[in-house]
Every structure is written in structure tokens, then in C-alpha cells.
XYZ file of C-alpha atoms in Angstrom:
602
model
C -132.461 -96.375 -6.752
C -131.855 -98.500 -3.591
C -128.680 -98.452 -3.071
C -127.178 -101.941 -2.523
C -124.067 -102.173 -0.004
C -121.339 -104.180 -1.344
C -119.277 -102.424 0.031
C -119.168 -100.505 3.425
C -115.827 -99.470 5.937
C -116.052 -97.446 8.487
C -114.352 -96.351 11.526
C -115.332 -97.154 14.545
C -118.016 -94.458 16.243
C -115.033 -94.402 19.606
C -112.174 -93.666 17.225
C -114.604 -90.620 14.972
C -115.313 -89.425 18.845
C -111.849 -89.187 19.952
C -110.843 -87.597 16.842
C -113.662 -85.102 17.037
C -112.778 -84.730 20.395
C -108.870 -83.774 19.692
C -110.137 -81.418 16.950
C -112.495 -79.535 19.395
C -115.326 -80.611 17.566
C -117.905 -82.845 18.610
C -118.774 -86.086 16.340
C -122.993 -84.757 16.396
C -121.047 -81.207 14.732
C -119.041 -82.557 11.990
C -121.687 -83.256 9.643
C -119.756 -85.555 7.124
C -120.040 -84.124 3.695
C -121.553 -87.016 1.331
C -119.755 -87.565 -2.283
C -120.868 -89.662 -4.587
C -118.720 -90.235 -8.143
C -119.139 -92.801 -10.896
C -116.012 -94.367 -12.384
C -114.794 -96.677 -15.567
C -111.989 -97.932 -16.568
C -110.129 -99.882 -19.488
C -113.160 -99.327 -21.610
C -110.898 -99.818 -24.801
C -113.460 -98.290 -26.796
C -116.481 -100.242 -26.030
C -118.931 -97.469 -25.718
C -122.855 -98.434 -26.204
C -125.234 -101.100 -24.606
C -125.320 -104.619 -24.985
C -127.407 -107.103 -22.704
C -125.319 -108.622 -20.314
C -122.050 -107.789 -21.352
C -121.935 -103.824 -21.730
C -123.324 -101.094 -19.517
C -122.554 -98.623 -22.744
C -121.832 -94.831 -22.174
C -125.128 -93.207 -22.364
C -126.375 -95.616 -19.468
C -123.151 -94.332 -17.954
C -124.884 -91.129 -18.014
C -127.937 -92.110 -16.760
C -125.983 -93.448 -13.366
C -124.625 -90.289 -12.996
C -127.601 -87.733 -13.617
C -129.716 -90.349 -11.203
C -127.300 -90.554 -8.796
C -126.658 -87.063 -8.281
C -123.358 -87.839 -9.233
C -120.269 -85.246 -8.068
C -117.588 -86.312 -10.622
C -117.468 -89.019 -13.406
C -114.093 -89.798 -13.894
C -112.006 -92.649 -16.176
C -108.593 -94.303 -15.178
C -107.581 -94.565 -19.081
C -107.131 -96.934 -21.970
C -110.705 -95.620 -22.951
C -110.070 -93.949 -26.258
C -108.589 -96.867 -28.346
C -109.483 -100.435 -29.199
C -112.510 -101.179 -30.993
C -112.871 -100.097 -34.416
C -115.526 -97.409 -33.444
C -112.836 -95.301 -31.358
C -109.872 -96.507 -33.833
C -111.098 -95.200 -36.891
C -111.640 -91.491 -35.585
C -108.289 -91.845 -33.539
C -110.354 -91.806 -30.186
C -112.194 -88.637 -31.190
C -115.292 -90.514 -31.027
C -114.858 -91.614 -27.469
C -114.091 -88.686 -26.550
C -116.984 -86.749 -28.005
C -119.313 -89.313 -26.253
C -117.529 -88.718 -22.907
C -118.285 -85.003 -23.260
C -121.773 -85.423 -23.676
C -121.589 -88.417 -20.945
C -120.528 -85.741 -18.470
C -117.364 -86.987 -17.933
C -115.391 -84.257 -15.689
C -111.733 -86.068 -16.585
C -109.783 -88.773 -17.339
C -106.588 -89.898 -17.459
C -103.973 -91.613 -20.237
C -104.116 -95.366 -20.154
C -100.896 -96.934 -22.511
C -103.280 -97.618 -25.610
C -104.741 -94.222 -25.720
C -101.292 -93.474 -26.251
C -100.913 -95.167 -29.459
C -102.403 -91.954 -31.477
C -99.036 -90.044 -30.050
C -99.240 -87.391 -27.621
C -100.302 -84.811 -30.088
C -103.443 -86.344 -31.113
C -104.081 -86.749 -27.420
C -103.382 -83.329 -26.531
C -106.012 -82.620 -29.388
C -108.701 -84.667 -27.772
C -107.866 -83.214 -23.977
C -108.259 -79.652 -25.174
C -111.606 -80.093 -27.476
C -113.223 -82.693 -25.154
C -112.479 -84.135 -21.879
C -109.604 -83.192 -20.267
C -106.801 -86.340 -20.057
C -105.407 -85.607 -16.362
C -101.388 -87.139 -16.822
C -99.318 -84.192 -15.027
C -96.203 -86.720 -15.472
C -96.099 -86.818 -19.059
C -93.551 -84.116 -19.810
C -91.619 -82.630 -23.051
C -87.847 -82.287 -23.188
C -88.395 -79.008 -21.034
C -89.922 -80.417 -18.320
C -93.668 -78.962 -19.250
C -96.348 -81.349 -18.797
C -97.649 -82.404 -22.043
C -101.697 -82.708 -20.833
C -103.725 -81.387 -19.081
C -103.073 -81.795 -14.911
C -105.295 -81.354 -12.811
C -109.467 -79.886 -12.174
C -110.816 -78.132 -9.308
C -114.319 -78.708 -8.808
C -116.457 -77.140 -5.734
C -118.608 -79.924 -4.296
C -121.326 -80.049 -1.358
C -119.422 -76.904 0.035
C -116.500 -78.386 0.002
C -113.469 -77.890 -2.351
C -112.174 -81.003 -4.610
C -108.925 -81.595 -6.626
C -108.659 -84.034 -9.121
C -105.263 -85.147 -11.152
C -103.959 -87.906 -13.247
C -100.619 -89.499 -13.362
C -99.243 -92.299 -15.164
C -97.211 -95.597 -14.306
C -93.433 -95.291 -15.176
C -93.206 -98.689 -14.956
C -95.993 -99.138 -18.001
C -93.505 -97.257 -20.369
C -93.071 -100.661 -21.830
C -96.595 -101.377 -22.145
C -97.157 -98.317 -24.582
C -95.529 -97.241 -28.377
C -92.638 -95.624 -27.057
C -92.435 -94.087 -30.920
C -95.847 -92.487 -29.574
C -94.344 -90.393 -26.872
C -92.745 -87.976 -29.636
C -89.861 -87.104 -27.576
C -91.832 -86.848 -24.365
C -90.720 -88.859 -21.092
C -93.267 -90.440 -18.202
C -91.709 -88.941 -14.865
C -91.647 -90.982 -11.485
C -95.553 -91.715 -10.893
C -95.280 -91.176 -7.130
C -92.905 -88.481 -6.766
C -95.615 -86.431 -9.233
C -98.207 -87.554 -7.227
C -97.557 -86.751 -3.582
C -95.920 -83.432 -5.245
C -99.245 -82.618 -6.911
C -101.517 -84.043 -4.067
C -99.454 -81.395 -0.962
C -100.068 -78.508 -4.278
C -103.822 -79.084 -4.250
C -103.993 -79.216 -0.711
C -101.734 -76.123 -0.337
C -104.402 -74.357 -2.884
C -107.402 -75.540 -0.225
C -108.396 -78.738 -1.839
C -110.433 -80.546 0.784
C -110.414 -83.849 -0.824
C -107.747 -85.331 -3.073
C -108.709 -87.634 -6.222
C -105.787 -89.541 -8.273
C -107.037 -90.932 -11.421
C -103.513 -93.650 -12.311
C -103.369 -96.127 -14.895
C -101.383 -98.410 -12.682
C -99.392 -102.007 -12.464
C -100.084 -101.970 -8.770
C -102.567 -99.285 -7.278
C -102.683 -100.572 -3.698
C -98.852 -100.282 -3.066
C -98.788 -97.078 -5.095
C -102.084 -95.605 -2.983
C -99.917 -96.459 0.586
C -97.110 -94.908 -0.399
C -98.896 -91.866 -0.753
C -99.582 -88.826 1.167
C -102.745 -86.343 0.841
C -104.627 -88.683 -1.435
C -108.521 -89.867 -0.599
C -109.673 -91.402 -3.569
C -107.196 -93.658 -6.086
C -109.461 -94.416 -9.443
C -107.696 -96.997 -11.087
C -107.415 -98.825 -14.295
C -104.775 -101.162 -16.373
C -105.315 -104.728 -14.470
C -108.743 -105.397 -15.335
C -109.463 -106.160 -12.143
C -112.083 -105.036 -9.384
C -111.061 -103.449 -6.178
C -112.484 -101.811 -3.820
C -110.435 -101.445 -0.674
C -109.983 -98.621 1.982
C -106.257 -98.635 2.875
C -103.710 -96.686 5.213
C -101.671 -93.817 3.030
C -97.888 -93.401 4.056
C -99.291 -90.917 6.804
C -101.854 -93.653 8.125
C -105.061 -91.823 6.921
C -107.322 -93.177 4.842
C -106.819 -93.914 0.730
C -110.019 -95.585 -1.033
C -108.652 -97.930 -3.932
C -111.469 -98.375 -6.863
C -111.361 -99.948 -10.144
C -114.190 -101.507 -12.161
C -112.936 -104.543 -13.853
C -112.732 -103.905 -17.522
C -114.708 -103.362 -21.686
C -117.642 -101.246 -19.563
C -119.087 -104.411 -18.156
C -120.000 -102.513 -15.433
C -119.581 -98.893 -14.428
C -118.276 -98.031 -10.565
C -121.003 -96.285 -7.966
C -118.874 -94.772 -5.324
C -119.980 -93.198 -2.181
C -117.309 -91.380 0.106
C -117.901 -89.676 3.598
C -115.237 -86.869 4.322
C -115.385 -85.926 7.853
C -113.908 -82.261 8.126
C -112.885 -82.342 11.881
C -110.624 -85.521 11.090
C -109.797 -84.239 7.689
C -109.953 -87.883 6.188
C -112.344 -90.333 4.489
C -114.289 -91.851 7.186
C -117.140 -94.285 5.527
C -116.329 -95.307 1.649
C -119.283 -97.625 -0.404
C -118.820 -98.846 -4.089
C -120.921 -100.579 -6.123
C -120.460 -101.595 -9.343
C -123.468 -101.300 -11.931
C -123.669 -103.977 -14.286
C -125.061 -104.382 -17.872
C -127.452 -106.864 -16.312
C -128.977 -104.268 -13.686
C -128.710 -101.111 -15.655
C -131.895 -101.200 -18.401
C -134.023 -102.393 -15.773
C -132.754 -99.563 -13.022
C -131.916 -96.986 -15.404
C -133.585 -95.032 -18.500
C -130.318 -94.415 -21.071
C -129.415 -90.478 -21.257
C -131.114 -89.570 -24.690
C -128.186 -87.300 -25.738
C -125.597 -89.791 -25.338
C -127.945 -92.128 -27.155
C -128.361 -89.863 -30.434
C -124.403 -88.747 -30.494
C -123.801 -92.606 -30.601
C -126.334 -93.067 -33.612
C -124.903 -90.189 -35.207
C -121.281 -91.028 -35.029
C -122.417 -94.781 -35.811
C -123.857 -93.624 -39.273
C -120.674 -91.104 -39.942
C -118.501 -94.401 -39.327
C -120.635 -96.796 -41.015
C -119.905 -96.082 -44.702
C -116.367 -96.326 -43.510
C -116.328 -99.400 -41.156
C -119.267 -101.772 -42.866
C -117.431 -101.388 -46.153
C -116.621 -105.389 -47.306
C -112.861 -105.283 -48.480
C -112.647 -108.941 -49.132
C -113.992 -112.275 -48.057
C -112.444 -115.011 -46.494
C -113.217 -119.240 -46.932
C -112.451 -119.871 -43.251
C -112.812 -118.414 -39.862
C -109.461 -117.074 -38.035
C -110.566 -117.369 -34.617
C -108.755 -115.387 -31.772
C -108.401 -115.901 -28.348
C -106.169 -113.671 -25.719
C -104.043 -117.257 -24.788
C -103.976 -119.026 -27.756
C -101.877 -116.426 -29.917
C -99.540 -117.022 -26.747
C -99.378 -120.212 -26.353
C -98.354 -121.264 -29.977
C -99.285 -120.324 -33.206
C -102.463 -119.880 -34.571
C -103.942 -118.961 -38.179
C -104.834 -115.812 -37.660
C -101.135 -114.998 -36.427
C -100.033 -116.608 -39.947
C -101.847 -114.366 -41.607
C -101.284 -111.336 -40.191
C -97.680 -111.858 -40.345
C -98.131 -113.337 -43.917
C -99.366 -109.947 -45.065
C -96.408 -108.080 -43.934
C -94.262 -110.223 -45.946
C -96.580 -109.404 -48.990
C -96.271 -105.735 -48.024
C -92.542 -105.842 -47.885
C -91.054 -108.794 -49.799
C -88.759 -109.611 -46.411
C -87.688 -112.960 -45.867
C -89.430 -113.351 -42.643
C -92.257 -111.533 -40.367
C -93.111 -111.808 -36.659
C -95.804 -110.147 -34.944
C -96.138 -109.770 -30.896
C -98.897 -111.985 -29.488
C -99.973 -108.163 -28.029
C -100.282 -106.780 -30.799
C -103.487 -109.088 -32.347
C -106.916 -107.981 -30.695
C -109.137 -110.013 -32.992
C -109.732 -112.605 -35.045
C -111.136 -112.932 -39.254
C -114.629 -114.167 -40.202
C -115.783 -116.455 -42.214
C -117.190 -115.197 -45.310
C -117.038 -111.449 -46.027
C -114.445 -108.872 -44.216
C -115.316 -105.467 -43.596
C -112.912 -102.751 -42.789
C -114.144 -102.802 -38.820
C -112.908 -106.378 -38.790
C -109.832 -105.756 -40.136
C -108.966 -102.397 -37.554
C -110.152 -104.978 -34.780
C -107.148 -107.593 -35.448
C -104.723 -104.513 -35.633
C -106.508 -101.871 -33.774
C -103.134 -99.632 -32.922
C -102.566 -97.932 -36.214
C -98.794 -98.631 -36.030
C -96.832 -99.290 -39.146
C -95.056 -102.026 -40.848
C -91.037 -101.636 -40.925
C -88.344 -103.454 -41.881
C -85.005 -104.035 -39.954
C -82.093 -106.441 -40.434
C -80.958 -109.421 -38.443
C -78.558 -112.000 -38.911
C -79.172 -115.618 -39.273
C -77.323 -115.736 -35.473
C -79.456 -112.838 -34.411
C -82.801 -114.480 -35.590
C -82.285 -117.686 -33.795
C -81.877 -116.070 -30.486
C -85.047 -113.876 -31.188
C -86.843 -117.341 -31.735
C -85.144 -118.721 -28.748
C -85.984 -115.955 -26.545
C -89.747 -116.345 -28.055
C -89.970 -119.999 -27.852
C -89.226 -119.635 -23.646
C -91.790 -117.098 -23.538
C -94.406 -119.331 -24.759
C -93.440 -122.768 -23.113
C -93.991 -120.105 -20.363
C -97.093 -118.791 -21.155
C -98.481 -122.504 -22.134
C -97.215 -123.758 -18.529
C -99.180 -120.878 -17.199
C -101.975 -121.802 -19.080
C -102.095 -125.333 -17.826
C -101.604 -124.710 -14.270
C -104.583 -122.377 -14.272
C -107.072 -125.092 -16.351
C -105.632 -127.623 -13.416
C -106.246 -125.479 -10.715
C -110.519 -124.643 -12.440
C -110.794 -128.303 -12.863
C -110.473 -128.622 -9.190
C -112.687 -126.081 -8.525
C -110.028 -122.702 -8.175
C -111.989 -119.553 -8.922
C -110.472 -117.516 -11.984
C -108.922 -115.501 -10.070
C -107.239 -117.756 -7.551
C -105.792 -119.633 -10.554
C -104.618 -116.402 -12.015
C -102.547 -115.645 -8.986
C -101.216 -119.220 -8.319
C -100.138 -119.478 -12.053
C -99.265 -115.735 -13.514
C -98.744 -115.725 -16.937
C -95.207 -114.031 -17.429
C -95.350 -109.985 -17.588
C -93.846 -110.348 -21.302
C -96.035 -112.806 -22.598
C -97.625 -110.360 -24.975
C -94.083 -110.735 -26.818
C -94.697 -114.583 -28.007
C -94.167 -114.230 -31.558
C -96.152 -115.394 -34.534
C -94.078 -116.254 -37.216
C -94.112 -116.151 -41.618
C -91.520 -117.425 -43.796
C -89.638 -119.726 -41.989
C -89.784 -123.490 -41.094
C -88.174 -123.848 -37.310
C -88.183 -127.280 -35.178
C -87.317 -127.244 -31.845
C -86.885 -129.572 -28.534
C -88.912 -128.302 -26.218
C -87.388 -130.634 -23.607
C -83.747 -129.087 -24.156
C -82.132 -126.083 -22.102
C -82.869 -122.811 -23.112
C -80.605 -121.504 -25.451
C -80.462 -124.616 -27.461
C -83.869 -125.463 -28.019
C -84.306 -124.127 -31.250
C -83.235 -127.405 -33.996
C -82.746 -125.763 -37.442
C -84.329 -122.651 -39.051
C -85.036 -122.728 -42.815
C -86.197 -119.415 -44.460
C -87.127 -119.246 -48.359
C -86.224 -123.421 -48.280
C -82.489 -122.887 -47.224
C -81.504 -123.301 -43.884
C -80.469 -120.120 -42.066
C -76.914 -118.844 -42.095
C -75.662 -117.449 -39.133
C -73.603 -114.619 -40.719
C -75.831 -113.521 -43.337
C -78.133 -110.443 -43.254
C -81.994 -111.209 -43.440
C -84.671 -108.390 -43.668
C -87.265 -109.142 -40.703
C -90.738 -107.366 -40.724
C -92.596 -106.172 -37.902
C -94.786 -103.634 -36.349
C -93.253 -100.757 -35.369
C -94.329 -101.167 -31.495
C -92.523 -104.855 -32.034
C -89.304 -103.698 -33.207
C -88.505 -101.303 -30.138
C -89.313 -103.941 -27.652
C -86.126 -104.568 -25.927
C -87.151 -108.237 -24.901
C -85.766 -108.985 -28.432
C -82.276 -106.475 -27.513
C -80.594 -107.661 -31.418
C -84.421 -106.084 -32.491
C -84.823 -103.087 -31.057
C -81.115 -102.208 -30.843
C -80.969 -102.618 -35.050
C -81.814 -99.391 -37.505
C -84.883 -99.353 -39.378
C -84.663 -100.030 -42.688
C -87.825 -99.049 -44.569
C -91.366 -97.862 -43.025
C -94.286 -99.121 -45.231
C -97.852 -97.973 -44.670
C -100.135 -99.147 -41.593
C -100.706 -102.929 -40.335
C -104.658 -103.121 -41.234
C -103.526 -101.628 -44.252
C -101.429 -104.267 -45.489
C -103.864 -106.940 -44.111
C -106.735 -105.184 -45.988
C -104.560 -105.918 -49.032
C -103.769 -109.330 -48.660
C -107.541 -109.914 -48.801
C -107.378 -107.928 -51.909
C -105.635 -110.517 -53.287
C -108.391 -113.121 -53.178
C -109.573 -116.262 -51.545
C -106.443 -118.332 -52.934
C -104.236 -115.704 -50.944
C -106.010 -115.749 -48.328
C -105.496 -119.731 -47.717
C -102.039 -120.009 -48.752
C -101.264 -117.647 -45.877
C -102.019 -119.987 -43.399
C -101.193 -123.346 -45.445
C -98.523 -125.059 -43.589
C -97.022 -124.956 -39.649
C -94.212 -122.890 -39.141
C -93.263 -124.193 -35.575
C -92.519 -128.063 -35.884
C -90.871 -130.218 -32.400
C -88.165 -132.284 -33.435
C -88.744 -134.812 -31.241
C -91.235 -137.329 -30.053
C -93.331 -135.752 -27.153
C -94.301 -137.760 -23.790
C -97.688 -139.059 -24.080
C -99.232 -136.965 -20.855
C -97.825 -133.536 -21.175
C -95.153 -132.143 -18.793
C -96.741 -131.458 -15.200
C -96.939 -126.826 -14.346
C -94.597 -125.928 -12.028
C -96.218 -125.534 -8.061
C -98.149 -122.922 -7.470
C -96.761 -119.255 -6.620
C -97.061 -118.267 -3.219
C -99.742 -116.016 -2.871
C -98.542 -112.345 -2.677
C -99.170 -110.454 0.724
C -102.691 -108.353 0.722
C -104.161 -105.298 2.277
C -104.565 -105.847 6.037
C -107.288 -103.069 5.763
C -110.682 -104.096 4.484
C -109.708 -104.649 1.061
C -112.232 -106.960 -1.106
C -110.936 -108.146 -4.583
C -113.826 -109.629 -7.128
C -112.792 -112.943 -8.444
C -113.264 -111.678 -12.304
C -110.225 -110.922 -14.672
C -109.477 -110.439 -17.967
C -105.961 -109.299 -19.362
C -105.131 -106.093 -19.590
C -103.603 -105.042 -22.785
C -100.402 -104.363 -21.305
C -100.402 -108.504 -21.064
C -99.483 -109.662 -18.036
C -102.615 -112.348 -17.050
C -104.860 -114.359 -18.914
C -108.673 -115.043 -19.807
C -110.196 -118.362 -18.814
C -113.494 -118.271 -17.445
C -116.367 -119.302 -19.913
C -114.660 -122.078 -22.067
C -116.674 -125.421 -22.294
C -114.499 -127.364 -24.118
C -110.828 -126.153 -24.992
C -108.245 -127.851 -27.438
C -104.567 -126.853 -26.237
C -102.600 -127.358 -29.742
C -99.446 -125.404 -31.398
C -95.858 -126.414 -30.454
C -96.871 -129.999 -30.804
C -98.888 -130.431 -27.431
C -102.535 -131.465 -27.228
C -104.643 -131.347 -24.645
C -108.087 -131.414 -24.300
C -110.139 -130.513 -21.579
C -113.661 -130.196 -20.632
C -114.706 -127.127 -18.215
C -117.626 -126.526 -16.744
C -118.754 -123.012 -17.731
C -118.194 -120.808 -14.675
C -120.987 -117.875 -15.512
C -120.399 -114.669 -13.466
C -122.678 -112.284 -11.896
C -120.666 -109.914 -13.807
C -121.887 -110.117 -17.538
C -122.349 -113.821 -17.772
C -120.273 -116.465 -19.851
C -117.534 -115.697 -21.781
């Protein structure tokens, strides 16, 4: 394949000369050593080919074994998601990995959901999960750390660490008495230990809030694979000793797969000359033939899943549609429901479920089991704790400023594309906030509210079961059990669990059970309500955020984003015509569809 530059930085031929010259070496005698490794990233368990929108693992394959690749490696969230990894608790991923090729990857916060144990499982029989700073009570590293690989005559280490700061992006019931260490103390520890053992070249595979600060602060590192933002970057930076870090990460759901080239000059010790493309589902079955192995493990674990996923469980009279902002910015049906079948499940006076913690929406017409894992793809389980009547209205309050948030985020961004603002620029100017994953959706209670009041006294009356809440009385509140530790709601995650019932596709799976009727009662009725008349034009966003220093150093971010699943942005691109409703505000807005080079229209 002709291999298209997107990307190329190198150092000036004066500066390689003067180096070579220090070293004793001459620039014509250092003979850079050519690398070339294919990357992913926040695949989230989308796995096989789709025209235009995924590149699909055994095409993957095909990259690599064309492109003489040296490593295929994968920043994490990989093994969880869809219902096709979900349903064998990631071991299908992982087996199609294996056969992809894959030399390592590396623990992204939703492959974390099966609990360390199961993940220790799949890193042993598989592909190993690089994450060196996920240690047990003893201080042993839990998975697998690092892989040593001899390339082009030259010797290459590769390890995995994880964000600290994420810790609140994963089930911290997952971790099983295991702690996340500091990310870049483990890494420039492990880094100088590879080097120390000969390692030529250093590769950190990080699922990361923010890889370009982490990669300067870093020592000994060449290559930072990165995943968690969804983004794109490619960008060749200076490390805390002023050598040279590449920064890669491939956007997100495999809608492209990462093509890296890296030069590694042995007199100057460094990268010199670093290329990435990124391979999209729109080039790949015309450049590529799909790796036949790959190809028949998917169609074999397809038709071991298929009895399981395909089987109907119940059929529904209307769609539930989903979208990443809506179950933000107010609430929606499909939040009803979901939240409506924990009450069934556990007979508590009220349910909530995080805005994070819905992935999908319900058809029209008949359900099958791989619709239901795709709402609640995280296998966690519903529980029970007790609140207050107090306690519950400053849970709502704290929820209710979350999504005026989010929905003033929302708005500023559709402003800033109606005037012509590239996704990404109106990502940046208008962030949604880093907890709005924790909007709630709501069952079993009636609550108006002022959204025009100070915080803290928004919230206008609560009435649960028809009688209005009593601030001294105990309530049972049901949840998922991710929900209930998250310590934006302190009264929720501080309280004891009551009761643990079984798993949250489980009791949505029964709710269908129950029939159509059940089905539409769930979502009969609005449980958010303003108590007061609302301004005809709705309220203006908030300026835009100053934009936030970049890279001096060659960097090039792609203008594409979707969230990541630890929720902090949001999905716009691709809407034609978007009604903004729940909390009482309307607007309605025509976009013109931005299509991307990057599988097309959302």
C-alpha cells in the first residue's frame, strides 16, 4: 500500500548532524531503524466490519500482516460494551485479539467492570492486559506488566499503566480490594527498568484523561498509545528530559485503526521521524483483503452467541430511542423504563439510574436479549439503600445542577455548529461537565422545580407513592451498584446497602416479561415537572471557555469526538433536525449534517 503522509515530524538534518556528530557517529552511519505498529483504542467491543463506520478486527489483521507490522497494541476499554463482548465477559474480544495478533493491551475503566479476576483470566489465556499499577493489598501487580519484544535488531519494551485519576470512571466494587497506584510515578519507574534491562525503545500503552501532559512529564518513553477521550492525536512532543515522546490515539468504536511509523536513530538514542495514519472503514475493503482466521473465529463465536443473544424476550409497542446527550439533558423514556424495572425488581419507593450507565436504547416491536445487554451492558447489579426524605432532595438537587449543566453545554455547542464551529471547537468552547454521566433518571416520584432559582432551592416539592416527601422519614432508593458508590451523591454512597437483587438487564428482561401493558405504563407520565412559567426564548450558554494551552511541538488534533464512557464530552455531529425537550425547555433546531471523512454521518 502507498503509504499516505498525514502525518510527518522530523528534526532538522543540522540538528541529526550535530547530534551524530557529539555521539562520534556520523548521520550517513546511523542507519535509523524503521518501526512500524498498528494501534486501537476504545473499541468497546465493536469487533467486525461494517461499511463506513467499522474497520472490524480481522481487517485489523490484515493492516498488520500487510504492513509488516512490529507490534499491534490497544490502549483499553476494548473488552466490554456491545453485547457480543458482554455476554462472554470480554472473552470473546479477547479470543479475536489473539488470533488478530495483538502483542498487548492495556485496562481501559469498562474492561474493568468484569472485576479484576475475570481480567486476570483473559490476560493469562489470551492477550496480555499491560496495567503494572493495578496492585493487591501487598503491593503485587494484579496483571500482567510489561513485554519484551526484539525488533529490526533492536530491543523493545512495552508496558501499560492506568489513570489514577479515572478511578472514578470505573466500578470501584470491581477492583476487589485492589488499588490503581500513581500513573506516572509507575511509569517513569517502569520506563528507567526497561531501559536498565537494554530496552532500546520504550512503548506506554495508558488509558488516560490527559495523555499529552502525562507523555511530558515523562522520562525514557518514545511511544504513548492512548485511549479514553475518543479523540485523535497524533503529536510528537518534548518528554521531561526534552527528547522526543510520540502521542497516538485513534478516535474511538474501531472506526479506524492507527498506522504508525517511528524512526529511532541509535546515535541520538531518540525518535527522530514519527508518521501515523489512521485506516478507516471507508479505505480498508478496498486496500485490504480481511485476515481469513479472524474472519471464521468471528463467525464461529457469532453462531455460539446467537442462540443466546437473538433470543426475543419480549416485545415492545414503541421505540425507546437513546442518544449520549439526551439521557443528560433531561429525562427520556428509555431512562423511565429502565429505572421503572428496578422498582419492579425491588418494590422500593423510588429508582434512579446514572445517565452513564444507559448505552442503548429499546426497539420497536420485538426485544432480543442483545438489545437488552446493550441498554445495560456493565453486568452490575440492582441494590437497595436508604435515604431520607432530606437526603433525597439534595440527591435531586445535586442532579438537577448537573443537568441544567449539561443542557447549557449542550446549547452552547448547537450555537457555536450553527455558526459554522467544527465539533470539536464547540466541544472545547462548551465542555460538558466531567460528572455529567451522573444526571439521574428518575421512577416513582413526581418532583417540580424552578429552574431559575439558586441552587440548593430549586427543587419545589417531591411526591413519592402520591404523598409528598417527608424529610425525616426513611425511603428505600434503588440503583445500580456502580450508582450507589458514586460520591457525587456523598448521602448515596456514604449509606449501607440494604439488599443486592440480581443483574440490571436482568430485571429489565423481566419487566418485558410482563407484557406490552407494562411496558407502557413504565413510561406513562413525566416525572420532572418546572413549577413555573418558562421565558419564551430559552436562557442564553454562558461565554465560551478559554481555549486550554496546546502542544508547542507539532501536535495535530482531528476535529472528530465522541464521548468517552467515562463521560466527560458530548456527541453532536450528524443530527439534521434535533428537538431539545425534558425539564420543560424546547428548542428546535435545524443542522446541517456535518459528514466526516472519518466514517460518515452520524
Amino acid at each position: 500500500m502507498k503509504l499516505k503522509k498525514l502525518l510527518s515530524l522530523v528534526l532538522a538534518g543540522v540538528l541529526a548532524a550535530s547530534v551524530a556528530a557529539v555521539s562520534g557517529v556520523s548521520a550517513q552511519e546511523s542507519n535509523p531503524v524503521e518501526l512500524t505498529v498498528v494501534t486501537t483504542n476504545d473499541i468497546h467491543g465493536y469487533h467486525t466490519y461494517s461499511q463506513g463506520s467499522v474497520v472490524g478486527l480481522e481487517y485489523v489483521a490484515a493492516i498488520a500482516q500487510a504492513e509488516g507490522a512490529d507490534l499491534v497494541l490497544d490502549a483499553g476499554d476494548t473488552l466490554h460494551g456491545q453485547s457480543f463482548a458482554t455476554v462472554t465477559q470480554g472473552e470473546s474480544m479477547a479470543r479475536l485479539l489473539q488470533a488478530a495478533g495483538y502483542d498487548a493491551m492495556t485496562m481501559g475503566n469498562h474492561d474493568l467492570n468484569y472485576g479484576v479476576a475475570r481480567l486476570q483470566q483473559l490476560s493469562e489465556n489470551y492477550v496480555p492486559i499491560l496495567t503494572g499499577n493495578l496492585v493487591n493489598q501487598s503491593g503485587e501487580a494484579a496483571l500482567a506488566q510489561t513485554v519484551v519484544k526484539e525488533v529490526e535488531g533492536i530491543t523493545v519494551g512495552v508496558f501499560g499503566v492506568y489513570d489514577d485519576s479515572l478511578i472514578s470512571s470505573a466500578d470501584t466494587n470491581a477492583l476487589e480490594g485492589h488499588t490503581v497506584t500513581d500513573a506516572l510515578e509507575y511509569a517513569n519507574r517502569t520506563a528507567q527498568a526497561l531501559t536498565d534491562q537494554g530496552c532500546d525503545v520504550v512503548v506506554c500503552l495508558t488509558h488516560n484523561a490527559d495523555p499529552v501532559t502525562f507523555a511530558q512529564q515523562t522520562k525514557n518513553i518514545d511511544l504513548v498509545v492512548s485511549g479514553h477521550q475518543h479523540l485523535e492525536y497524533r503529536t510528537l512532543l518534548d518528554n521531561a528530559d526534552g527528547k522526543n515522546v510520540f502521542v497516538a490515539q485513534n478516535g474511538y468504536y474501531l472506526r479506524q485503526a492507527g498506522l504508525i511509523h517511528l524512526s529511532y536513530d541509535a546515535a541520538s538514542d531518540e525518535i527522530t521521524q514519527a508518521d501515523l495514519e489512521y485506516i478507516t472503514a471507508d479505505q480498508v475493503a478496498a486496500e485490504y483483503t480481511p485476515d481469513e482466521t479472524v474472519s471464521n473465529l468471528i463467525d464461529t463465536i457469532d453462531q455460539q452467541e446467537e442462540g443466546i443473544l437473538n433470543t426475543v424476550i419480549g416485545t415492545s409497542p414503541v421505540e425507546m430511542p437513546y442518544a449520549w446527550e439526551d439521557v443528560r439533558r433531561g429525562e427520556t423514556d428509555i431512562g423511565q423504563f429502565v429505572t421503572a424495572s428496578y422498582l419492579e425488581a425491588t418494590g422500593a419507593d423510588l429508582a434512579i439510574e446514572n445517565a452513564g450507565g444507559i448505552r442503548s436504547g429499546l426497539p420497536q416491536g420485538e426485544v432480543k436479549y442483545g438489545d437488552v445487554i446493550s441498554i445495560s451492558p456493565y453486568g452490575n447489579l440492582v441494590v437497595t439503600k436508604q435515604l431520607t426524605g432530606a437526603q433525597i432532595q439534595q440527591m435531586l438537587e445535586i442532579s438537577l445542577d448537573i443537568t441544567l449543566r449539561n443542557l447549557a453545554a449542550y446549547e452552547g455547542q448547537l450555537s457555536m455548529l450553527e455558526q459554522g464551529a467544527s465539533s470539536q471547537e464547540a466541544q472545547m468552547a462548551y465542555p460538558f461537565p466531567e460528572e455529567s454521566g451522573s444526571a439521574l433518571q428518575v421512577s416513582g416520584a413526581v418532583i417540580t422545580y424552578d429552574p431559575t432559582a439558586e441552587y440548593g432551592s430549586r427543587i419545589q416539592s417531591v411526591t413519592i407513592g402520591g404523598t409528598a416527601l417527608q424529610a425525616e422519614r426513611l425511603y428505600t432508593v434503588a440503583g445500580n451498584s456502580y450508582l450507589v458508590t458514586d460520591d457525587t451523591y456523598p448521602m448515596l454512597a456514604s449509606a449501607s446497602v440494604a439488599h443486592e437483587y440480581g443483574t440490571c438487564e436482568e430485571a429489565i428482561r423481566d419487566l418485558l416479561l410482563q407484557g406490552e401493558d407494562a411496558v407502557v405504563s413504565a413510561v406513562e407520565g413525566r416525572v420532572w415537572q418546572v413549577a413555573s412559567v418558562q421565558p419564551e426564548e430559552p436562557v442564553q450558554p454562558n461565554p465560551p471557555q478559554e481555549q486550554p494551552a496546546q502542544p508547542d511541538v507539532g501536535e495535530e488534533i482531528q476535529e472528530e469526538q465522541t464521548p468517552p464512557t467515562g463521560d466527560t464530552a458530548a456527541s453532536l455531529a450528524g443530527m439534521a433536525l434535533l428537538v431539545v425537550s425534558g425539564l420543560g425547555l424546547a428548542v428546535l433546531v435545524v443542522l446541517r449534517k456535518q459528514c466526516r471523512k472519518h466514517g460518515g454521518c452520524e
